[in-house]
PDB file of C-alpha atoms in Angstrom:
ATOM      1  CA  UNK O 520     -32.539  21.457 -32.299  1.00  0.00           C
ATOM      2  CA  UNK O 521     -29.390  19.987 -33.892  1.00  0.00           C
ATOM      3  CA  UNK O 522     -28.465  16.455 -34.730  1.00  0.00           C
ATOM      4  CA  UNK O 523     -26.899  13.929 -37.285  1.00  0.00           C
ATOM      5  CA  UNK O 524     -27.344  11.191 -38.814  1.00  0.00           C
ATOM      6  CA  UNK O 525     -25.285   7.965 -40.418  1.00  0.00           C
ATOM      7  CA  UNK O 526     -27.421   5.706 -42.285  1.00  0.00           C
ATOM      8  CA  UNK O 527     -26.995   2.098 -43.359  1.00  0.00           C
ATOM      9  CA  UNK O 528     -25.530   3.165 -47.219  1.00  0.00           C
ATOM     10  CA  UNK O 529     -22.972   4.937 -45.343  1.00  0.00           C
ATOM     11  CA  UNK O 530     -24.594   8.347 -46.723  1.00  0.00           C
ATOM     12  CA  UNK O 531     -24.454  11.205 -43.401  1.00  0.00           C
ATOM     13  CA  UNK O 532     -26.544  14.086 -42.789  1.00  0.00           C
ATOM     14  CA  UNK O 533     -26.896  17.067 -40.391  1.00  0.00           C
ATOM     15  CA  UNK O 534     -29.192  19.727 -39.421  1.00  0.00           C
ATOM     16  CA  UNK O 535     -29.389  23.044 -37.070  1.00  0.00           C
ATOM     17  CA  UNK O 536     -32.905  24.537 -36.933  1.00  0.00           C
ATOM     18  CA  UNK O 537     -34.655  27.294 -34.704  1.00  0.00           C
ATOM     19  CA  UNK O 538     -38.095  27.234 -33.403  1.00  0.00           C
ATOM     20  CA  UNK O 539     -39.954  30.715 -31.953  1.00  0.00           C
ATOM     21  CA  UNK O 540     -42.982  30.532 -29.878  1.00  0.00           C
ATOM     22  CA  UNK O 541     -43.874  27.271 -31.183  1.00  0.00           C
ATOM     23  CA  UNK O 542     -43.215  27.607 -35.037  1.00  0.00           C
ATOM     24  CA  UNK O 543     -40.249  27.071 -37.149  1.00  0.00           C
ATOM     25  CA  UNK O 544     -37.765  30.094 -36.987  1.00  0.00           C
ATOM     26  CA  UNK O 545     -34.596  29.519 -39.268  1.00  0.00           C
ATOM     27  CA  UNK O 546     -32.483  26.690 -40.065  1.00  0.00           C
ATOM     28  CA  UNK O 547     -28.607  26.214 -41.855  1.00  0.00           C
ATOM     29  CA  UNK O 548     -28.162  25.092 -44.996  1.00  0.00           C
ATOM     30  CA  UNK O 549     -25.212  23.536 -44.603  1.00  0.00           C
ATOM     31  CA  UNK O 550     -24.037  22.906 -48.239  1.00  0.00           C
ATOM     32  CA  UNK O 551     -24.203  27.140 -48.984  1.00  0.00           C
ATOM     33  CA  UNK O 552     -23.595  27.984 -45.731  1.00  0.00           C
ATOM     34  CA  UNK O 553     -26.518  30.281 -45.606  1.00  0.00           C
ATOM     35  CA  UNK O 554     -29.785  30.519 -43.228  1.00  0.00           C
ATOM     36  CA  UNK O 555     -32.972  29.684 -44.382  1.00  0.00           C
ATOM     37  CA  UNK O 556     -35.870  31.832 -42.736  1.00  0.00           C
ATOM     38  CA  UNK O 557     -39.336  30.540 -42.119  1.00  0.00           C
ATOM     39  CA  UNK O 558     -41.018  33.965 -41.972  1.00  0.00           C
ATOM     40  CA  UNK O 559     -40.318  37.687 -42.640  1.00  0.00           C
ATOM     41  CA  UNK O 560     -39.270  37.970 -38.699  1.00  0.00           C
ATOM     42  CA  UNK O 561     -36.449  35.993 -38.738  1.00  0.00           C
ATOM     43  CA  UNK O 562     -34.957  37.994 -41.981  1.00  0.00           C
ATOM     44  CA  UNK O 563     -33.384  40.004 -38.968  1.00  0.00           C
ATOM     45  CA  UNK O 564     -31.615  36.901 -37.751  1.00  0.00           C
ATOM     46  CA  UNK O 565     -30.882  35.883 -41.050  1.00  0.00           C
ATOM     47  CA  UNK O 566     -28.848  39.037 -42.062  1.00  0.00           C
ATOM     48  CA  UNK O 567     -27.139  39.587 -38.636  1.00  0.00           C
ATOM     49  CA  UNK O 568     -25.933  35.531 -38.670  1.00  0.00           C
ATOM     50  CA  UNK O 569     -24.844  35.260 -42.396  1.00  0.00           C
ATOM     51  CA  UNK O 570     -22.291  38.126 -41.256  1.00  0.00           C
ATOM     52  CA  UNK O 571     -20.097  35.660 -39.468  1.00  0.00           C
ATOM     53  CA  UNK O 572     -19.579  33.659 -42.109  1.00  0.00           C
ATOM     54  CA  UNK O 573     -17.094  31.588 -39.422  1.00  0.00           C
ATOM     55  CA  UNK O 574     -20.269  30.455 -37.234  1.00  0.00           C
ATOM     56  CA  UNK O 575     -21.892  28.494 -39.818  1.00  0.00           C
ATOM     57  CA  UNK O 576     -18.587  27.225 -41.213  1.00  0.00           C
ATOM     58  CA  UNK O 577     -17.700  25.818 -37.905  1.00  0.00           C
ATOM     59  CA  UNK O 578     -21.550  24.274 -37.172  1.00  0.00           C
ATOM     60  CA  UNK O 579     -21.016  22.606 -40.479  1.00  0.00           C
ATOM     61  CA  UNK O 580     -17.435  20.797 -39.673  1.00  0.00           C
ATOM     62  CA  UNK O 581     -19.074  20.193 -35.781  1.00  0.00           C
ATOM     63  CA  UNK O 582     -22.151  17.793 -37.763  1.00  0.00           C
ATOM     64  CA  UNK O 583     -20.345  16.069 -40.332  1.00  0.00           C
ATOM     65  CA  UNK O 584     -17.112  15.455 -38.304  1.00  0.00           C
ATOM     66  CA  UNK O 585     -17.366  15.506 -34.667  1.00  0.00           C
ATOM     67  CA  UNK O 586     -20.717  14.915 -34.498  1.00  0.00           C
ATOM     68  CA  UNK O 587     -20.335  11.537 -36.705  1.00  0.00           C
ATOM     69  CA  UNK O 588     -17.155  10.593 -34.852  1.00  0.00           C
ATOM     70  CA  UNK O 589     -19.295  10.300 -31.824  1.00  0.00           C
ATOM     71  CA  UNK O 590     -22.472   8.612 -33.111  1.00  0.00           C
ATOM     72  CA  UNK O 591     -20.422   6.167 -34.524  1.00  0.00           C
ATOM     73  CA  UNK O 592     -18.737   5.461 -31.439  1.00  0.00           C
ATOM     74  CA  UNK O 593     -22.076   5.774 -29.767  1.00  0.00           C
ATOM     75  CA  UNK O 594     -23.527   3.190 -32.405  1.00  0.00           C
ATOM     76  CA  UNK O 595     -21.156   1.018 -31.489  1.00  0.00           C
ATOM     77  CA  UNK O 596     -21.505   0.322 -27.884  1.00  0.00           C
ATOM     78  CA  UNK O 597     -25.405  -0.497 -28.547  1.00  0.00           C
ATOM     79  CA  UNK O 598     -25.172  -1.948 -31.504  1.00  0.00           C
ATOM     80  CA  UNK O 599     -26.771  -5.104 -30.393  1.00  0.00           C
ATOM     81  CA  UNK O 600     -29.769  -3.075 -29.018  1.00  0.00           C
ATOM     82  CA  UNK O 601     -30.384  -0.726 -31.834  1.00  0.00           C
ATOM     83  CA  UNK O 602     -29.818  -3.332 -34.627  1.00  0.00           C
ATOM     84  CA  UNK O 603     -32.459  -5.386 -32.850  1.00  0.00           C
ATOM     85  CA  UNK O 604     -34.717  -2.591 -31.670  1.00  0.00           C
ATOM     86  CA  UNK O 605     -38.534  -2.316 -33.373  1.00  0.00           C
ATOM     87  CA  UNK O 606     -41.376  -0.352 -32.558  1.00  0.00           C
ATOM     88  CA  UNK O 607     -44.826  -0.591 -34.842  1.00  0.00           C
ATOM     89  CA  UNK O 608     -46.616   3.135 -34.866  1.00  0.00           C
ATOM     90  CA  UNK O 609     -49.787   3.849 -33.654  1.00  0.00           C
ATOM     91  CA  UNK O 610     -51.920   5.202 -36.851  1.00  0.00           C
ATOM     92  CA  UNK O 611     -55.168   7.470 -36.382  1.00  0.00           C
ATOM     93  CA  UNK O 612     -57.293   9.347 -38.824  1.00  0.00           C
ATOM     94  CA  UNK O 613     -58.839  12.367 -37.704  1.00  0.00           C
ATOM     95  CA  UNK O 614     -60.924  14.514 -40.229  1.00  0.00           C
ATOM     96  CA  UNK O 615     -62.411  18.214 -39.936  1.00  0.00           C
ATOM     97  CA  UNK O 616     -64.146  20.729 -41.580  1.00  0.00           C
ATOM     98  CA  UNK O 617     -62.090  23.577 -43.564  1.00  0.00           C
ATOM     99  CA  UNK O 618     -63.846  26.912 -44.535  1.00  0.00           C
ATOM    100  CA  UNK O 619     -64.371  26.699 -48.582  1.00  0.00           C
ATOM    101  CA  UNK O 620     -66.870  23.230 -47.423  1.00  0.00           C
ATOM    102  CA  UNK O 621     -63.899  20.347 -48.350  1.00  0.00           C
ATOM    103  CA  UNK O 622     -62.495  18.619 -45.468  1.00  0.00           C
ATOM    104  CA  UNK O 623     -58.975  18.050 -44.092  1.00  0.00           C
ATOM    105  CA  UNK O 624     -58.341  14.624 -43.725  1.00  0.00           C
ATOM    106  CA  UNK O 625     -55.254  14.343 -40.683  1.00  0.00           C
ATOM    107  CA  UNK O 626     -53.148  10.885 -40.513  1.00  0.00           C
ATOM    108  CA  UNK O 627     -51.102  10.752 -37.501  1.00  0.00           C
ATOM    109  CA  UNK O 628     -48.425   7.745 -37.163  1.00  0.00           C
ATOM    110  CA  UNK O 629     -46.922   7.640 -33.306  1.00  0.00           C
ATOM    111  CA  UNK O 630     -44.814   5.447 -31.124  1.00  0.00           C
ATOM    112  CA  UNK O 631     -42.214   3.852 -33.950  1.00  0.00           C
ATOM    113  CA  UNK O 632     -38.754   3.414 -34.331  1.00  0.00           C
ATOM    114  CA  UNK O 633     -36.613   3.053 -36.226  1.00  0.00           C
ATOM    115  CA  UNK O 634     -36.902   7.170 -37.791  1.00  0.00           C
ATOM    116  CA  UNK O 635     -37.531   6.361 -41.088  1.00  0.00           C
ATOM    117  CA  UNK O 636     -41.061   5.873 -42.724  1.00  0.00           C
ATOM    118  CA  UNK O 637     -42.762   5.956 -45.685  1.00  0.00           C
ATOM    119  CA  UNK O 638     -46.527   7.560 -45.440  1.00  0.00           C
ATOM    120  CA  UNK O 639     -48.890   8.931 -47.803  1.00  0.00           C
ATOM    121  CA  UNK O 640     -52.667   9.690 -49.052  1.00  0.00           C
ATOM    122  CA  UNK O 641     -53.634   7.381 -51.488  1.00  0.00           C
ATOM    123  CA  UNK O 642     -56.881   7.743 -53.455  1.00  0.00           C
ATOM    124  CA  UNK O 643     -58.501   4.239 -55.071  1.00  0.00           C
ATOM    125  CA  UNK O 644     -55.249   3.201 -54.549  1.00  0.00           C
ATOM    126  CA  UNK O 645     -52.789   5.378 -56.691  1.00  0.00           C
ATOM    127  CA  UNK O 646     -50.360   7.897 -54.398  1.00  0.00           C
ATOM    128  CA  UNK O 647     -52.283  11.413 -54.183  1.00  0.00           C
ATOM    129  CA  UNK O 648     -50.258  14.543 -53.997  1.00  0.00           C
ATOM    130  CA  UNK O 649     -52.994  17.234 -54.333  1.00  0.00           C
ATOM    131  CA  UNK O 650     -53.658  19.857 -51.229  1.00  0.00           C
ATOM    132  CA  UNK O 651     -51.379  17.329 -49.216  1.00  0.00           C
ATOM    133  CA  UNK O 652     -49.201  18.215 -46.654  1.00  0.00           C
ATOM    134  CA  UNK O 653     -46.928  16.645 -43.721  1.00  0.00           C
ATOM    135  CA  UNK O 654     -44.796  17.105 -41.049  1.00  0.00           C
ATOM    136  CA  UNK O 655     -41.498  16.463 -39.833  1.00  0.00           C
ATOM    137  CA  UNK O 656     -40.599  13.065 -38.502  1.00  0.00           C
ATOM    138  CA  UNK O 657     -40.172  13.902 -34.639  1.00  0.00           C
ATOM    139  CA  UNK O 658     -38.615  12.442 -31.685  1.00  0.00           C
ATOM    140  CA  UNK O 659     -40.841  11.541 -28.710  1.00  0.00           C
ATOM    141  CA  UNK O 660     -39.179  11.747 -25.174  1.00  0.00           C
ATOM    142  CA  UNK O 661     -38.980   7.794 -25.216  1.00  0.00           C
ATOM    143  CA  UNK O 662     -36.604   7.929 -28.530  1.00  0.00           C
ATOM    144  CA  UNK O 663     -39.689   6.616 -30.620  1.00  0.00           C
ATOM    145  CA  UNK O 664     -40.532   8.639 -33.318  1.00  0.00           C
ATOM    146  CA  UNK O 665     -43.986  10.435 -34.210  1.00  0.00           C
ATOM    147  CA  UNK O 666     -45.295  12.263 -37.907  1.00  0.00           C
ATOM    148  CA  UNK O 667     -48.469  13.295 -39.492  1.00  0.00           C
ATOM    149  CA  UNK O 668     -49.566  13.843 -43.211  1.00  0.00           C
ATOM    150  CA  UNK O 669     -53.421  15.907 -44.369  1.00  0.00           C
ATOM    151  CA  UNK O 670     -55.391  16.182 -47.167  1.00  0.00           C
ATOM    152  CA  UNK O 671     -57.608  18.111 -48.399  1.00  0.00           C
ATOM    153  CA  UNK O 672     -60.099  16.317 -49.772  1.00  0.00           C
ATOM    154  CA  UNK O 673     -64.179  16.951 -51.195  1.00  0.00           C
ATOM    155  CA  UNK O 674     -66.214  14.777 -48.198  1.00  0.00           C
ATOM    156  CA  UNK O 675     -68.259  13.591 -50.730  1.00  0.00           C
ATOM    157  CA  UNK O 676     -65.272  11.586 -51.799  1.00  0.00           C
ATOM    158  CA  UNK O 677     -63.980  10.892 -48.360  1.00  0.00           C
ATOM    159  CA  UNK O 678     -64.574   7.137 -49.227  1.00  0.00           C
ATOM    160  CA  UNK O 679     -61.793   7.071 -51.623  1.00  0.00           C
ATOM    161  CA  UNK O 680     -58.953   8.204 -49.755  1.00  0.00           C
ATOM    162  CA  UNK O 681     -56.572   6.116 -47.595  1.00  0.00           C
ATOM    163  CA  UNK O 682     -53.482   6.803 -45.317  1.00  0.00           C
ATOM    164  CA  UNK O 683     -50.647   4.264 -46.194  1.00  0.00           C
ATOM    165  CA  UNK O 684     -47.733   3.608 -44.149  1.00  0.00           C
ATOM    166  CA  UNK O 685     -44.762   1.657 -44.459  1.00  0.00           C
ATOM    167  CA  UNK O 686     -42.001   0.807 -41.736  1.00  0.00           C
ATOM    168  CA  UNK O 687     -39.459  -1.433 -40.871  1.00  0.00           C
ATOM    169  CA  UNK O 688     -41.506  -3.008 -37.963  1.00  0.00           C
ATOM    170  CA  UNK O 689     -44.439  -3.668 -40.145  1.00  0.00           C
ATOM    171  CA  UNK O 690     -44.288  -6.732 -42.866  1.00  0.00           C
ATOM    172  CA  UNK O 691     -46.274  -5.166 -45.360  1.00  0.00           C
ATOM    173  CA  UNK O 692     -47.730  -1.660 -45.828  1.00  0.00           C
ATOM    174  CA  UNK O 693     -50.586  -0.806 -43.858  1.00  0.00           C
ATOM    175  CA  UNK O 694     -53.615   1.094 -44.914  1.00  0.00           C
ATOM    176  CA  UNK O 695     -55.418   3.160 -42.663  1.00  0.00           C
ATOM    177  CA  UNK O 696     -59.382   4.679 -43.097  1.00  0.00           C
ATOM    178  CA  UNK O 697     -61.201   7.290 -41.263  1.00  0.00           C
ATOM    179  CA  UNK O 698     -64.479   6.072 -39.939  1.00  0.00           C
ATOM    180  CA  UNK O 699     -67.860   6.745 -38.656  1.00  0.00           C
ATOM    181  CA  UNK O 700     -67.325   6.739 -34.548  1.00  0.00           C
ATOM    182  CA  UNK O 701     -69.755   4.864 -32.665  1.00  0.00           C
ATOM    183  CA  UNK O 702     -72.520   7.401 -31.049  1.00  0.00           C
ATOM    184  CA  UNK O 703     -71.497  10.330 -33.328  1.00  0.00           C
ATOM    185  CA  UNK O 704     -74.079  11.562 -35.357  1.00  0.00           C
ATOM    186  CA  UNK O 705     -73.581  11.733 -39.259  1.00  0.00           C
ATOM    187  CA  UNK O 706     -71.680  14.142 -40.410  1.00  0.00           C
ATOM    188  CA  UNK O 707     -69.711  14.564 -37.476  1.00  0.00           C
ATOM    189  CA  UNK O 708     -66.162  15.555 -37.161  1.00  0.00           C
ATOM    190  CA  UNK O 709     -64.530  13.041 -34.487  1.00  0.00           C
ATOM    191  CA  UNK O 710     -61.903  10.088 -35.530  1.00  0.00           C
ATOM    192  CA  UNK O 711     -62.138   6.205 -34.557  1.00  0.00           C
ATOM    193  CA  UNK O 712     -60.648   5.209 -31.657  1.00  0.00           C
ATOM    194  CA  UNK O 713     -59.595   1.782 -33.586  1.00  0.00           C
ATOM    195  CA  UNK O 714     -59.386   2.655 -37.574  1.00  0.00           C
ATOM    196  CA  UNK O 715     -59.708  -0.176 -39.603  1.00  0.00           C
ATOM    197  CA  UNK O 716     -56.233  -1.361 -41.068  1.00  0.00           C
ATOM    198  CA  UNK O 717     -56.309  -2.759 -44.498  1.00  0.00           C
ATOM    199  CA  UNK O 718     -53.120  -5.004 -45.219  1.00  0.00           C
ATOM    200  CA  UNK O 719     -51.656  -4.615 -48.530  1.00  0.00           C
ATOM    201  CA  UNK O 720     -50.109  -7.572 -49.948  1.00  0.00           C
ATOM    202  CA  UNK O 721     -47.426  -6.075 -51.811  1.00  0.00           C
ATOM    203  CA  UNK O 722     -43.990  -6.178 -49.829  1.00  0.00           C
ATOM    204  CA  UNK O 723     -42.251  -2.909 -49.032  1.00  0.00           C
ATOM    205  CA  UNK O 724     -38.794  -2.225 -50.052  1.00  0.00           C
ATOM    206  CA  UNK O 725     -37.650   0.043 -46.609  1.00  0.00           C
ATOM    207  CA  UNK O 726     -33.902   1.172 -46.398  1.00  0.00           C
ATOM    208  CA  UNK O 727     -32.944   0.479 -42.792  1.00  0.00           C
ATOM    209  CA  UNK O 728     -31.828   3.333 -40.896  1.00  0.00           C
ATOM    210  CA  UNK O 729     -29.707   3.063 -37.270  1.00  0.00           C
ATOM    211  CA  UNK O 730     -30.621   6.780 -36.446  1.00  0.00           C
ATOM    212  CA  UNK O 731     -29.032   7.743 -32.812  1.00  0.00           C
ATOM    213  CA  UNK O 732     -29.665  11.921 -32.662  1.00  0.00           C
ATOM    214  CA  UNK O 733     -27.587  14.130 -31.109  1.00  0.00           C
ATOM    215  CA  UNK O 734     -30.600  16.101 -30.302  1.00  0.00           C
ATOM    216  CA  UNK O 735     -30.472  19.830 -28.271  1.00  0.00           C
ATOM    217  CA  UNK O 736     -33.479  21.327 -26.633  1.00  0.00           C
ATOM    218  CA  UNK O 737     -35.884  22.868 -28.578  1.00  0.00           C
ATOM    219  CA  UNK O 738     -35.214  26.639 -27.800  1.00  0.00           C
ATOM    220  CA  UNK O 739     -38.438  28.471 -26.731  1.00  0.00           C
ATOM    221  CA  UNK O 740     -36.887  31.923 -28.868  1.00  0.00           C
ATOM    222  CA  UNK O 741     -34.558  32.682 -30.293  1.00  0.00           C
ATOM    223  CA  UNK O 742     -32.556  35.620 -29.778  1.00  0.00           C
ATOM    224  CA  UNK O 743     -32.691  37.812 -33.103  1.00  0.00           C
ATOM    225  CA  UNK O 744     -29.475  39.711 -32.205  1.00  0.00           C
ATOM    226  CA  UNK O 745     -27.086  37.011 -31.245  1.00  0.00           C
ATOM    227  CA  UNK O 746     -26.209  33.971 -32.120  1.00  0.00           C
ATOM    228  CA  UNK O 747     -24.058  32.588 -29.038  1.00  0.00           C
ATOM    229  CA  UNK O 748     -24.938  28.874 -28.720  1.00  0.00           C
ATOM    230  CA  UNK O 749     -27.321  28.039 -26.033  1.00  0.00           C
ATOM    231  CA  UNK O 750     -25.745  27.563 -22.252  1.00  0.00           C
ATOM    232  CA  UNK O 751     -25.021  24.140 -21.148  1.00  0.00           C
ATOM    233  CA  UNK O 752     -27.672  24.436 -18.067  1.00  0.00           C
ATOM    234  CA  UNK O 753     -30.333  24.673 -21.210  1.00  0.00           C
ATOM    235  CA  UNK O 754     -29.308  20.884 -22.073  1.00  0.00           C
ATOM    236  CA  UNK O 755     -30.421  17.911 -20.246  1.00  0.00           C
ATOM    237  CA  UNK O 756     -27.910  15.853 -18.164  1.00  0.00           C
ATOM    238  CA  UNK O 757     -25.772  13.137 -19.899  1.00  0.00           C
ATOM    239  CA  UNK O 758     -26.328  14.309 -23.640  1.00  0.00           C
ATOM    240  CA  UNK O 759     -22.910  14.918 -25.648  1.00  0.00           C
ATOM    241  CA  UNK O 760     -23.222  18.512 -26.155  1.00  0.00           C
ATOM    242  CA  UNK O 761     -20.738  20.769 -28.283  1.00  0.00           C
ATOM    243  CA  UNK O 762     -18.844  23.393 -27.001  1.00  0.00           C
ATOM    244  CA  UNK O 763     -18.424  26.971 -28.498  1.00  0.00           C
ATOM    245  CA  UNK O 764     -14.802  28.316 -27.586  1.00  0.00           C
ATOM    246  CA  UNK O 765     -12.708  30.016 -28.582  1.00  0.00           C
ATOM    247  CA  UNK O 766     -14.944  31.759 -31.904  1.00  0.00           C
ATOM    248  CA  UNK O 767     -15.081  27.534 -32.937  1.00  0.00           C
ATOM    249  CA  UNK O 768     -17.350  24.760 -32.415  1.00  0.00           C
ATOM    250  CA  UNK O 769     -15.143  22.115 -29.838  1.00  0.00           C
ATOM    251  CA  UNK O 770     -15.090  18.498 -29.440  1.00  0.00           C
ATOM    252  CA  UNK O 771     -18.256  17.356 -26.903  1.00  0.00           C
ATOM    253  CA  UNK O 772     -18.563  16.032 -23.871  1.00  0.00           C
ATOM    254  CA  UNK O 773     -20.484  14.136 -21.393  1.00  0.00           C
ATOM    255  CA  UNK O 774     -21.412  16.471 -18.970  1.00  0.00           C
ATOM    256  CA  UNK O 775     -23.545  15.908 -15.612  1.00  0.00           C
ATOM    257  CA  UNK O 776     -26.283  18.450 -14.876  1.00  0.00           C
ATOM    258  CA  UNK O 777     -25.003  21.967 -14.759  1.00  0.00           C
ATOM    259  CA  UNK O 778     -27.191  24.463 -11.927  1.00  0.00           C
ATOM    260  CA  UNK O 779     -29.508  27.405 -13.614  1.00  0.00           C
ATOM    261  CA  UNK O 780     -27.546  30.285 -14.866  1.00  0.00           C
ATOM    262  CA  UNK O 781     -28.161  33.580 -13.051  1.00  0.00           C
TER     263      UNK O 781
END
């Protein structure tokens, strides 16, 4: 998956990441020109790519130049639509047990747009960091967005702990509770079809982002011993796509759909 973005303080970004049987693989780091890799597997790829020092050079010059040239021009033909565009996310807390007897409290937020959000665990109301993690912020096939953030968390104290989310199509932050479903029996590990959403009444401060991906396919492998970019037939129809030639990353194009590569 590759992309960039332009966002509304004129500050760009990029990114070229791997995925392997479901899990992150390795990714560029495009300011040392290096790959970063998720697990001791993709060392391999790691040490075979950073050998062509050109590759990476050229992936870096394809997102913050071509890449930008395009979204900008891409930016501009919807602009009315995308500046206008809002979708609120749909928030659910799930909770389940984890083996040393705490719980692992799971806030999903699905179905918004624009990309960025704020979202966190907050406990009696201050931010809580501890045993948290989260996810990436995802696109869904209909270019909303989706993410997810857990805790873990004593269940004695399960009371305490709230998901907060912030976005552009909301007015205020939201806060989000895990309870009891109806017809589960206490102690029970299912989620609430409807949380309860507790409206905060401080305003949030969101920088607006116009975020329009150039997005590739998320590869089901990748290759360990080469890094040739995927084939075109691998893309779906109508995205701009790059195009490696000539040992450089080339200018993209609109393409139509390409048959199956023998």
């Amino acid at each position: 998956m590759y992309g960039c973005e332009l966002r509304s303080d004129g500050s760009k970004g990029g990114y070229d990441q791997y995925g392997y049987d479901g899990k992150d693989y390795i990714s560029l780091d495009k300011e040392t020109l290096t790959w970063t890799a998720a697990d001791a597997k993709a060392q391999i790829t790691k040490r075979k790519w950073e050998k062509d020092l050109a590759f990476a050079q050229g992936m870096k010059a394809y997102l913050e130049k071509i890449c930008i040239e395009w979204l900008q021009r891409y930016l501009e033909y919807g602009k009315e639509t995308l500046q206008q565009r809002r979708a609120q996310p749909t928030l659910r807390v799930t909770r389940g047990a984890a083996p040393d007897g705490r719980e692992t409290l799971l806030c999903r937020a699905d179905g918004f747009y624009p990309k960025e959000m704020e979202i966190a665990w907050t406990r009696d109301g201050e931010v809580w960091t501890q045993d948290t993690f989260r996810g990436l912020v995802t696109p869904n096939a209909d270019g909303t967005y989706h993410t997810w953030i857990s805790a873990k968390i004593d269940p004695q104290e399960r009371d305490r702990y709230r998901c907060s989310v912030g976005h552009d199509s909301l007015p205020d932050l939201v806060e989000v509770a895990w309870e009891e479903p109806e017809g589960e029996p206490l102690g029970g590990t299912g989620s609430a079809p409807a949380p309860r959403l507790h409206i905060c009444g401080a305003v949030r401060l969101l920088q607006a982002l116009l975020l329009l991906g150039h997005t590739g396919p998320i590869m089901g492998g990748v290759r360990p011993y080469s890094h040739s970019p995927p084939h075109p037939s691998t893309a779906p129809a109508g995205l701009c796509r790059p195009r490696w030639r000539d040992g450089r990353w080339a200018a993209p194009t609109l393409a139509p759909s390409l048959p199956p590569r023998t």
